[in-house]
Structures are given as structure tokens and as C-alpha cells.
XYZ file of C-alpha atoms in Angstrom:
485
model
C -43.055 -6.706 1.825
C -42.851 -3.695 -0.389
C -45.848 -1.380 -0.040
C -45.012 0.807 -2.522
C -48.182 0.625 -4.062
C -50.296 1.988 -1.446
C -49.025 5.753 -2.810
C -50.908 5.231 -6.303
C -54.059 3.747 -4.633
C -54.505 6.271 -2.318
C -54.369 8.797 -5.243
C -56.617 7.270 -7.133
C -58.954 6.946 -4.012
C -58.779 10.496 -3.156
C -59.406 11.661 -7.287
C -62.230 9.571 -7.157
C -63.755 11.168 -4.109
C -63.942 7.596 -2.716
C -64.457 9.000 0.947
C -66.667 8.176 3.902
C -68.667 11.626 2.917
C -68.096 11.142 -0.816
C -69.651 7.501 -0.500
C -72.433 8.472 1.713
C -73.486 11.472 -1.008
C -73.034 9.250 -3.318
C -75.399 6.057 -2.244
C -77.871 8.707 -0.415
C -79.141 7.551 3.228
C -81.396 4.555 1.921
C -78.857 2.684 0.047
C -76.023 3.760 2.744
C -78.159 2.703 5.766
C -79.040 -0.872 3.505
C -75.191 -1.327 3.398
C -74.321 -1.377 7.126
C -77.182 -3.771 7.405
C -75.951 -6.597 4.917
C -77.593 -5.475 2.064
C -76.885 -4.065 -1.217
C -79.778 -3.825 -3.861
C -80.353 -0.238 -2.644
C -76.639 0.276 -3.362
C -76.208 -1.235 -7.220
C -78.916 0.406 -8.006
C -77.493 3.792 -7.064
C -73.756 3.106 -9.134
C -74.927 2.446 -12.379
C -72.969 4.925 -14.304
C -69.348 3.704 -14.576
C -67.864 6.868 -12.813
C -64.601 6.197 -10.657
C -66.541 6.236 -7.613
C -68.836 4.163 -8.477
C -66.848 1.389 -9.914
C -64.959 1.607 -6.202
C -68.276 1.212 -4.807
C -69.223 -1.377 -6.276
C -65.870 -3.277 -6.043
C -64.932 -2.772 -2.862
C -68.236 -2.345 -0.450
C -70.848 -4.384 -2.695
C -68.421 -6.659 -3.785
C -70.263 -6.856 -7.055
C -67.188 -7.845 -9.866
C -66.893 -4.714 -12.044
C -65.707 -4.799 -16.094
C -62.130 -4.705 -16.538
C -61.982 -1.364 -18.719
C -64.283 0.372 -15.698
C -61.381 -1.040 -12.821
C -58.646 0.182 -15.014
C -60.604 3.923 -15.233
C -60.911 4.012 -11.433
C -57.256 2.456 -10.645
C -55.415 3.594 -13.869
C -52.061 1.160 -13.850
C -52.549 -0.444 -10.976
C -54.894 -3.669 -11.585
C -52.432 -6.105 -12.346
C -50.159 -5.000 -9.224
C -52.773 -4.728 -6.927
C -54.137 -8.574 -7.942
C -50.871 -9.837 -7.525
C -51.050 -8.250 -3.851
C -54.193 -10.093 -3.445
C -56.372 -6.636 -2.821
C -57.971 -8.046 -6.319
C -59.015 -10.437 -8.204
C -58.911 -10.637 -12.470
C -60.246 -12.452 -15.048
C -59.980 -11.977 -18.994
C -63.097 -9.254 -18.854
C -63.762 -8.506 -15.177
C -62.148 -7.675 -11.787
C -63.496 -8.789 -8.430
C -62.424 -8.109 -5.265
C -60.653 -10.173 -2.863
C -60.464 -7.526 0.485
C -62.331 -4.703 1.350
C -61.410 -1.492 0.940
C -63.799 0.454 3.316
C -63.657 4.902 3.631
C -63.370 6.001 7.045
C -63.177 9.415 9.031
C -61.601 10.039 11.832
C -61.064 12.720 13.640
C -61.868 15.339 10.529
C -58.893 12.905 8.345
C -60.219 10.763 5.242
C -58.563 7.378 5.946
C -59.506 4.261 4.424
C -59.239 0.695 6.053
C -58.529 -2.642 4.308
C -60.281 -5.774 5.711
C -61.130 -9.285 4.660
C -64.416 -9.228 2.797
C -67.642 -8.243 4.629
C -69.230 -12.095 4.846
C -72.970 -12.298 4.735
C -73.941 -9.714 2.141
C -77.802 -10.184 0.820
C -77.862 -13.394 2.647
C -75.324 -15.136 1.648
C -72.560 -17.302 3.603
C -70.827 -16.029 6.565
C -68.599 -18.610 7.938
C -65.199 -16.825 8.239
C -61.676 -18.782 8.160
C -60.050 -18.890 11.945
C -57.885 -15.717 10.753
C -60.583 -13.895 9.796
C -59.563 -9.927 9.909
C -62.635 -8.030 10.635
C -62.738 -4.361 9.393
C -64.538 -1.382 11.300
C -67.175 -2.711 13.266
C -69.484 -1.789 16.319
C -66.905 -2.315 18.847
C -63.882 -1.035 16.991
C -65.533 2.077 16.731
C -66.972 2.195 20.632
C -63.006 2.151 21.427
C -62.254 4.517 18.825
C -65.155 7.213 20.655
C -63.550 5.645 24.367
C -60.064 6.148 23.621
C -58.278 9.649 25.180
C -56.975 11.906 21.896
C -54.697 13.844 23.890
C -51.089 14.298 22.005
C -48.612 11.671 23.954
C -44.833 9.820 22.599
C -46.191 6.574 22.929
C -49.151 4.427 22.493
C -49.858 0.712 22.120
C -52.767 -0.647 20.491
C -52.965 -4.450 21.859
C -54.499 -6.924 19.319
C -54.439 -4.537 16.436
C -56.499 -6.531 13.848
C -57.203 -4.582 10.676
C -55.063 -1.597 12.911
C -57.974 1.246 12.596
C -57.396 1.706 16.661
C -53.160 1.845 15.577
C -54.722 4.405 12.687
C -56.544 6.473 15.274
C -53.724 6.446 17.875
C -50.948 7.691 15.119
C -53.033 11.117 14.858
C -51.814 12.212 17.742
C -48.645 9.967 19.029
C -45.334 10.088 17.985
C -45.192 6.432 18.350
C -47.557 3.532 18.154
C -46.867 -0.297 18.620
C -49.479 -2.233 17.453
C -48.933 -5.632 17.922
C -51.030 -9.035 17.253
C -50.796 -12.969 16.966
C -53.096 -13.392 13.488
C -49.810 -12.809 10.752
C -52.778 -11.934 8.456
C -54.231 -8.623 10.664
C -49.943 -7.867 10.964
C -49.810 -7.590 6.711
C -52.872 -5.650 6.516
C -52.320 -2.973 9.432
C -48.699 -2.639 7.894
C -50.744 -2.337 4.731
C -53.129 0.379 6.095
C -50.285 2.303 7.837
C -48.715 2.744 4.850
C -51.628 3.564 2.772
C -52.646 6.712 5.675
C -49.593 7.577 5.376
C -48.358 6.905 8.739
C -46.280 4.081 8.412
C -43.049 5.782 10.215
C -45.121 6.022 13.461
C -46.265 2.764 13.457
C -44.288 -0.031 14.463
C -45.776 -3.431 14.284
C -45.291 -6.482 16.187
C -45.930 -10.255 15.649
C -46.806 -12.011 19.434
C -49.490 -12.541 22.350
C -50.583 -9.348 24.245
C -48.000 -8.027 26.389
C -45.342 -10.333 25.521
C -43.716 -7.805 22.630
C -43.584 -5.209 24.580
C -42.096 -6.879 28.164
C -40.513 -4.466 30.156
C -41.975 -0.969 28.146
C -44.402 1.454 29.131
C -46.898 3.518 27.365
C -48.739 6.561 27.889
C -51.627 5.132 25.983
C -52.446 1.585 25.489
C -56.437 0.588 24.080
C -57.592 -2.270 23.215
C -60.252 -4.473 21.920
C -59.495 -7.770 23.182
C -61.005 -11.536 21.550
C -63.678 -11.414 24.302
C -66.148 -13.633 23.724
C -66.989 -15.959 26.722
C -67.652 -19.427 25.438
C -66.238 -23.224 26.023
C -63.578 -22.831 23.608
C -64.573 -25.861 21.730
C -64.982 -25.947 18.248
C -63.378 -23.746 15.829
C -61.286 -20.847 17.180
C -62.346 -17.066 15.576
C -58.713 -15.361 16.276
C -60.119 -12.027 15.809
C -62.910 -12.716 18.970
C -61.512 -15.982 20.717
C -58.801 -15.621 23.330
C -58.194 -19.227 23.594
C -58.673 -18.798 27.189
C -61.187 -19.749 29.849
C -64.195 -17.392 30.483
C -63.444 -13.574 30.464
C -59.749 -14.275 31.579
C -58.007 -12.699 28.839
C -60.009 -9.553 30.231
C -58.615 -10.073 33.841
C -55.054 -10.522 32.310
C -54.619 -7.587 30.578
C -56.351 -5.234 33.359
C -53.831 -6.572 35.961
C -50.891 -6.574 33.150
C -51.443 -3.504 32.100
C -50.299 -1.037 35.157
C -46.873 -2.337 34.708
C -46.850 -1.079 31.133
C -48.543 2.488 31.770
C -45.831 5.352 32.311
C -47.234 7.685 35.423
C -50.743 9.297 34.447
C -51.107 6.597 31.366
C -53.897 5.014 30.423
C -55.238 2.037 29.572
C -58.762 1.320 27.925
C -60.279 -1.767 27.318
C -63.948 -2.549 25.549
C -64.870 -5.930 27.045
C -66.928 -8.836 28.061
C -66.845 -9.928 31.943
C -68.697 -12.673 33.478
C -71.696 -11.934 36.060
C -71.830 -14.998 38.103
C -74.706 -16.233 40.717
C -73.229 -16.056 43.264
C -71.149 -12.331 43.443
C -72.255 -8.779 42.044
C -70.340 -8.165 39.164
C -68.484 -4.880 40.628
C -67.456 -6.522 43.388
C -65.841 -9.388 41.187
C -64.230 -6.983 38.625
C -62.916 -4.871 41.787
C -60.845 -7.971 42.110
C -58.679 -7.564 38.984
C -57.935 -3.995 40.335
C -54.406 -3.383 41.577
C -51.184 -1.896 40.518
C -51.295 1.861 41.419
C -54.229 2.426 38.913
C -57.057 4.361 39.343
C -59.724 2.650 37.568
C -63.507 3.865 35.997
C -65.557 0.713 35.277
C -68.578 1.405 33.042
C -71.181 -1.418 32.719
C -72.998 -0.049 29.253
C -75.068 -3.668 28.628
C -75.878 -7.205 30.116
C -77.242 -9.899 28.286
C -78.489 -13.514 29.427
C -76.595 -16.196 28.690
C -79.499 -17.338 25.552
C -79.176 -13.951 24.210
C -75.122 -13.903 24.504
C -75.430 -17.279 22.642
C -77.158 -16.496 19.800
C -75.511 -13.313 18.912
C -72.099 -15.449 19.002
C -72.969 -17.858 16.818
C -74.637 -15.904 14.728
C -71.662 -14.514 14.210
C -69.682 -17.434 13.397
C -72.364 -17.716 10.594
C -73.407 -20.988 12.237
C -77.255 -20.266 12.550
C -79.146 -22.465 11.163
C -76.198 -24.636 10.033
C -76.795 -28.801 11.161
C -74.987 -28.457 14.507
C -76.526 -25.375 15.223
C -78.981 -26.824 18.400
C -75.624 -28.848 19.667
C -73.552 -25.687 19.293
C -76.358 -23.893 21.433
C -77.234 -26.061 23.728
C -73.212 -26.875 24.775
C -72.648 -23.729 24.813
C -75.761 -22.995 27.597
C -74.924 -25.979 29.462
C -70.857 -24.176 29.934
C -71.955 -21.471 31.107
C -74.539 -23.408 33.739
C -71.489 -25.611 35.265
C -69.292 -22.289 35.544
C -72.125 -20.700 37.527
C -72.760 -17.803 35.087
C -76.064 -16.152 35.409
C -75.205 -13.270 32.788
C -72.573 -11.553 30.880
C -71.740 -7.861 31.194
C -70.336 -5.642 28.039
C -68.891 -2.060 28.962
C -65.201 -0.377 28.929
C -62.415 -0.377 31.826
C -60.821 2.603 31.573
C -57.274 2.347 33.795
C -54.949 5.369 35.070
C -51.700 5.161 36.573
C -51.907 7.419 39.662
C -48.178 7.281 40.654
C -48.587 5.171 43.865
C -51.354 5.163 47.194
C -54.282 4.129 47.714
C -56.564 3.016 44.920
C -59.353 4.544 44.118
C -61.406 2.960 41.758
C -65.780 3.970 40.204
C -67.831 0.767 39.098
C -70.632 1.655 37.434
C -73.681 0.249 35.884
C -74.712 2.555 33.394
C -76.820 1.485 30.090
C -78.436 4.689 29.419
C -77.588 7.170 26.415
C -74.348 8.876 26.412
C -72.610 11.574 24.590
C -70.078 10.876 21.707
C -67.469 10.628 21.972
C -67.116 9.881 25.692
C -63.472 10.421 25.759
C -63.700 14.210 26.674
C -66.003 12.795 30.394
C -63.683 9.876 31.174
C -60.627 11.948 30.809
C -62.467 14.733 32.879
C -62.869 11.826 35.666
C -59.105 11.022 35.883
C -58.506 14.572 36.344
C -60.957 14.685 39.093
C -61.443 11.877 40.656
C -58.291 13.039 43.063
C -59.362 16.498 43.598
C -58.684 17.952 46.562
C -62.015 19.318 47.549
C -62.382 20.921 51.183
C -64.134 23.654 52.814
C -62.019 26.315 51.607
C -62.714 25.086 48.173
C -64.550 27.438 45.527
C -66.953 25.132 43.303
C -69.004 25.920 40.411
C -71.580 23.908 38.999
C -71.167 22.662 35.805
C -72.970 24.365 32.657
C -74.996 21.265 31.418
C -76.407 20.395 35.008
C -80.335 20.519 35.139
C -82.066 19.963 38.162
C -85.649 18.218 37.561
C -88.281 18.202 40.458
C -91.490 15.454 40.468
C -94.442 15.651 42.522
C -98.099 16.520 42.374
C -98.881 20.131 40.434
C -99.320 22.660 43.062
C -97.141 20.732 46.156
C -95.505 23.381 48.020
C -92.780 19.980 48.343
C -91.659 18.017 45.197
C -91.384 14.310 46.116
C -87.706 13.902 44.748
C -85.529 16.200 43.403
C -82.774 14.661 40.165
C -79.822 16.422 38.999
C -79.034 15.498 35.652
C -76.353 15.967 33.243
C -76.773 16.745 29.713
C -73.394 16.131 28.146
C -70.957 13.260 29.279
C -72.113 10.338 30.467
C -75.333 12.211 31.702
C -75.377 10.943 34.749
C -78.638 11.417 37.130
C -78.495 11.818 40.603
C -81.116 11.705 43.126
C -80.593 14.786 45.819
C -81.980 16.251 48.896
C -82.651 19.395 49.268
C -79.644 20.366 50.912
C -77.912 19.007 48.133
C -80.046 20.777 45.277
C -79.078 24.000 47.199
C -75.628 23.280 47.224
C -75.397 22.731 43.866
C -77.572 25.827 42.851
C -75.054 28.262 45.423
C -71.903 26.976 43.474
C -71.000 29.666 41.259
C -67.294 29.984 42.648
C -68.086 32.732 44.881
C -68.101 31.675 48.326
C -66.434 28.479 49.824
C -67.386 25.297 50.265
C -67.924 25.637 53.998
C -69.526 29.207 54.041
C -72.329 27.499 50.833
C -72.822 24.554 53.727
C -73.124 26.953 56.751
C -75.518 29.014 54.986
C -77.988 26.419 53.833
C -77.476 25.230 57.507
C -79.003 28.814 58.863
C -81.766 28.563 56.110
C -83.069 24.822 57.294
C -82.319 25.434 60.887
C -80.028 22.513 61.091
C -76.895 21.939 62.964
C -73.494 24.004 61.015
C -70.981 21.093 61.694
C -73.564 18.220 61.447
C -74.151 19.836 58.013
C -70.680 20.030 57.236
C -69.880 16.654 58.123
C -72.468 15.475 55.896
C -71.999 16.935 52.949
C -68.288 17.455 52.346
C -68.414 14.036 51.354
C -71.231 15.137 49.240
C -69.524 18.236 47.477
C -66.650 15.206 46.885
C -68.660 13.083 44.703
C -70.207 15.852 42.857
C -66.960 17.299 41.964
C -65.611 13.167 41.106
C -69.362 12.803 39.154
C -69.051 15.629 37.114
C -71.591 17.546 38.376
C -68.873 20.732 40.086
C -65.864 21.822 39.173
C -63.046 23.580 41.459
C -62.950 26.955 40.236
């Protein structure tokens, strides 16, 4: 396939200042923020004057048909080519489109993304064929903010649909695989390679998950696997159905993936896992955790089976359609027989540690975080094997606020919290040993001389202290609440 066109289009994108800024200046916040919600009134009525930008707003995003002198303004030579392409769509007088053409940023670089149409604008239909390719959505851009952007010679991006993640990933590898099973997604992230510009770093490959790259390794593999729990019956979505039972395809590639990771790689995966009756759902997922990995589970949402449901089939454009209620209720009935009392969203983030023991962080965490999150979970990996003892010199973290509650005037607060502002912002609960361990770190004295101190100011026992709180000082430094100095 000759992409030799993707050099004139991107010209004429850039002339016309057809950018995610550009666009955003261009529809103003009310029309912009009526966009990502299905909607485009606010939008036509903003791109009413025929310039370049507009007409590309209008073709592309609104997917309003545009007048054929107006799409030969904004892509001067390049109608006919691009229709016979299939990016377009021409009659005698107008020009419609037939994919989406979407402005993105990344990382400070205009790129733009090509899709299958946005379904369900202003209402309308949004049943999608079974190789649907979806463009930047919700979870393509949680992995984006998840995913490390440290420079590295290879990366893999597993079930590349559109290819933004492969687009992300080429900033700062010298290689990227992206591979997939939908032939569709493989012509349109060869497509978008080439139209970023980074087609020679991107190699892409037609098959299932790990089988293009047997017997490889990467020092960067993400993904956003077809996740979506459900009976498998009716209709597969390739783009969100695995084809598999329940949240195997999850389990696969977590206990695939170590065997593909170079030493120190990672791997992170946005994903769905099943929370069943009768197990806690870290203790299940600790399960799937093996191969000389160090692993940091997040748990960022759970929803009840009704709720998971709905937003499914919603999806699928299938609510309110005639076999809506059977759809539903089969559905609900699944996930009763398996035993599944709710479903769990989040990210497992995987690190090859070179060999020894295992040591892995599940955590259930659905408050606000900072983004991108990258920066803390890379931060973990570098500390969650830290070699903190009592000779160590610790320093507590800039963004670390300790909060006290109790009544006004208590000569004791009832509970102390240390809490992080950047990061995942975690919160801790501490005593107030703790709280004065973490106020003494300023990489001055040791480790065991901070300990022995607070033990002379509380009266209590040196070594009792020490035994107690090294473990302590451990976590803190794993949490992100101290650093070694």
C-alpha cells in the first residue's frame, strides 16, 4: 500500500492550523466540550465561514459533508486521491467523509490520528461493524498518561488499534512493533505512522498478542487489551472482545509478558479483572503474578455487574434496540453462574527485576491522581527494592503534608494522616512515632540515630523502636513518602 499521500495531507493539515490547540481556539470551550460529548450544533455553528480549518472541522470531527470547491481549498489536489483511499467520500457538488481525522497532542508534538467515524453523533446510530477501529478514547488516553516515556531501543504496543499508543511509544524508541489481529486497525496505524512521520520506527504486525513477537523481548510493552467481561455471545466487537472467557485475556498477557520484557522492562496494561464472591480481588490477581516481575497493581474503579452491563451495551449501541432486555438480562445471569459479584478497572504495571523473590503492591485506589502518573509508577520501580537500613540517610519528600484531626484545643489530635500532593497522593494514617520520623528526615542523621532519638523523647525502648519501625521507614521510602538521600 503506497502511503505517499500522507506527505500532502499533513501539509495541508498543518497550513490550516488543523491542530488539537488550533481546533480548540477555534470551536471555543462550549462547542469543544459539546463535541467530546456526541454533539455538534455548538460546533456548526462556530465553522460557518469556509476557512481551511473550518471546512476540516466540519469534515472530519462533525462529519457534516462540506461543498466540493470548500474541500478542494482546504486539501488543494488531493480530493480525488484521498477518496480513492477511502479517507473520503465525493459526489458531483459535495465531499463527505468516510474516517475520522481527529488532532492530537502528545507530548508537546501536533499529531493527528485517523479512525473509523465517531458513531452516535447528535443521537444518531451507533452500532459499529465487528472491525470497528476506535480512535482516541478514555482508555487509550489513561495508557497514554500510564505508560513510562523514558528513551529505550524497543517497545511493543500489543493490540495497536488505530496505533496512537505505537504513535506515543515512537517519541522516544528507536523501535516499536505494534502488532494486531483486526487487518483494518493494521492499514490505518500503518496509515498514521506514516502520516507522523514515523513510519521507519514502526514496524507493524498482523497476529494474536504475543504470537508475532515469540521469542523477543522489549524494554517497553503497553497495552490496552479487548477487555470487556461478558458471555461472548452475540456479535464480537474486535476492538473490546477478546473472544475469551471472563478477564482471561488479562491473565494471559500478565503471565506472557515477563518472558518478553528485557531486564528492568516494563509492561503496562489498562484492564478489566473479575471480583468474584468468594476471593478478594488482590489476592486473585496475585495469582497471575510470576516470572521475575515486580508488579504495582492499581485498582482505580469497581462497578456492579448492572452498571458494567449497561455501559457495555451501550456501547455496542444496543440500548434500547428490541433485544435489548434479553441482551441484559443474559448477560446478568453469566456473570451470576461464574460467581462474579463485581468487576474491577485499574492498570498492572509489570517490571522485570532480573531474578528473586517477587515483590509485588496491590492496591485499591479510586481517589484523584496526578497526570500523568507515569513519573510515580516509574518512581515505585526504582524504589520498591531500595535498600533502606539504619545507616540509611532519608529525606522526606517535598509534597508530603501531614494533617492532624481532633477537637480544637486537644493537647492530642485523634489521628494523625500523611498525605501526598503529587503522584498518586497517597494518604497514610501514622502514629506519632511515625509523624516524627517523617518530620526528622531531612538527610541529616541516619535512620537508626532519627529512631533512637524519638525513642529518648517518648521514653520507649531503643531496639523495640527500631524493630518496629525499620519496617516502617521501608514502606515510606516504597510509598513515596522518603527518599534515600
Amino acid at each position: 500500500m503506497s502511503l505517499d499521500f500522507t506527505a500532502p495531507l499533513r501539509d495541508s493539515l498543518e497550513r490550516a492550523g488543523f491542530t488539537y490547540d488550533g481546533v480548540a481556539d477555534l470551536l471555543g470551550r462550549e462547542a469543544h466540550d459539546a463535541l467530546m460529548r456526541n454533539e455538534t450544533t455548538p460546533g456548526r455553528r462556530r465553522t460557518t465561514g469556509g476557512s481551511a480549518a473550518e471546512t476540516l472541522v466540519r469534515l472530519f470531527l462533525l462529519q457534516v459533508p462540506v461543498p466540493l470547491a470548500d474541500a478542494e481549498r482546504a486539501l488543494p489536489g488531493q480530493v480525488d486521491r484521498l477518496a480513492a483511499e477511502g479517507l473520503l467520500e465525493q459526489s458531483v457538488s459535495e465531499v463527505a467523509a468516510r474516517l475520522d481525522i481527529r488532532p492530537y497532542a502528545a507530548d508537546d508534538t501536533d499529531l493527528w490520528v485517523v479512525s473509523d467515524l465517531t458513531p452516535g453523533l447528535d443521537g444518531g446510530p451507533q452500532r459499529v461493524g465487528a472491525d470497528h477501529v476506535l480512535g482516541i478514547s478514555g482508555a487509550s488516553s489513561s495508557l497514554a498518561q500510564l505508560t513510562l516515556r523514558r528513551p529505550v531501543a524497543r517497545s511493543l504496543d500489543l493490540g495497536t488499534g488505530c496505533g496512537v499508543q505505537a504513535l506515543h511509544l515512537a517519541g522516544h524508541s528507536e523501535r516499536v512493533v505494534a502488532t494486531d489481529v483486526n487487518a483494518r486497525a493494521l492499514r490505518l496505524t500503518r496509515l498514521n505512522a506514516a502520516l507522523n512521520g514515523v513510519a521507519d520506527r514502526v514496524e507493524v504486525r498482523d497476529g494474536s498478542y504475543f504470537e508475532p513477537v515469540a521469542g523477543e523481548r522489549f524494554d517497553l510493552i503497553a497495552t490496552n487489551p479487548p477487555f470487556v467481561i461478558s458471555p461472548g455471545t452475540g456479535e464480537r466487537l474486535v476492538y473490546r472482545d477478546s473472544g475469551l472467557p471472563g478477564d482471561r485475556v488479562v491473565e494471559d498477557i500478565v503471565r506472557a509478558a515477563p518472558a518478553h520484557l528485557t531486564e528492568g522492562g516494563w509492561c503496562q496494561v489498562l484492564a478489566n479483572w473479575v471480583i468474584a464472591r468468594d476471593q478478594p480481588w488482590d489476592e486473585r490477581l496475585e495469582g497471575w503474578l510470576a516470572g521475575d516481575c515486580d508488579a504495582l497493581v492499581v485498582q482505580r474503579e469497581v462497578l456492579d455487574p448492572a452498571a458494567y452491563v449497561e455501559l457495555w451495551l451501550k456501547d455496542a449501541g444496543l440500548h434500547g434496540a428490541p433485544d435489548y432486555l434479553d441482551r441484559y438480562d443474559t448477560w446478568l445471569s453469566w456473570f451470576d453462574d461464574q460467581g462474579v459479584e463485581a468487576i474491577g478497572f485499574g492498570w498492572v504495571n509489570l517490571r522485570a527485576s532480573g531474578g528473586g523473590e517477587v515483590l509485588s503492591e496491590l492496591l485499591d485506589w479510586p481517589y484523584e491522581v496526578e497526570q500523568p502518573i507515569a513519573p510515580a509508577i516509574e518512581a515505585w520501580g526504582e524504589t520498591v527494592r531500595a535498600d533502606v537500613g539504619l545507616d540509611s540517610l532519608l529525606v522526606t519528600r517535598e509534597d508530603v503534608r501531614q494533617e492532624t484531626v481532633g477537637p480544637a484545643g486537644a493537647e492530642d489530635p485523634e489521628a494523625i494522616v500523611l498525605r501526598q500532593q503529587r503522584g498518586l497522593r497517597r494518604a497514610r494514617q501514622a502514629d506519632t512515632v511515625e509523624a516524627a520520623l517523617v518530620g526528622a528526615c531531612d538527610g541529616d542523621l541516619t535512620l537508626g540515630q532519627i529512631l533512637d532519638a524519638v525513642a529518648q523523647l517518648t521514653g520507649a525502648d531503643a531496639d523495640q523502636v527500631r524493630t518496629t519501625y525499620l519496617p516502617v521507614a521501608r514502606d515510606l521510602v516504597r510509598e513515596g513518602f522518603l527518599d534515600l538521600a
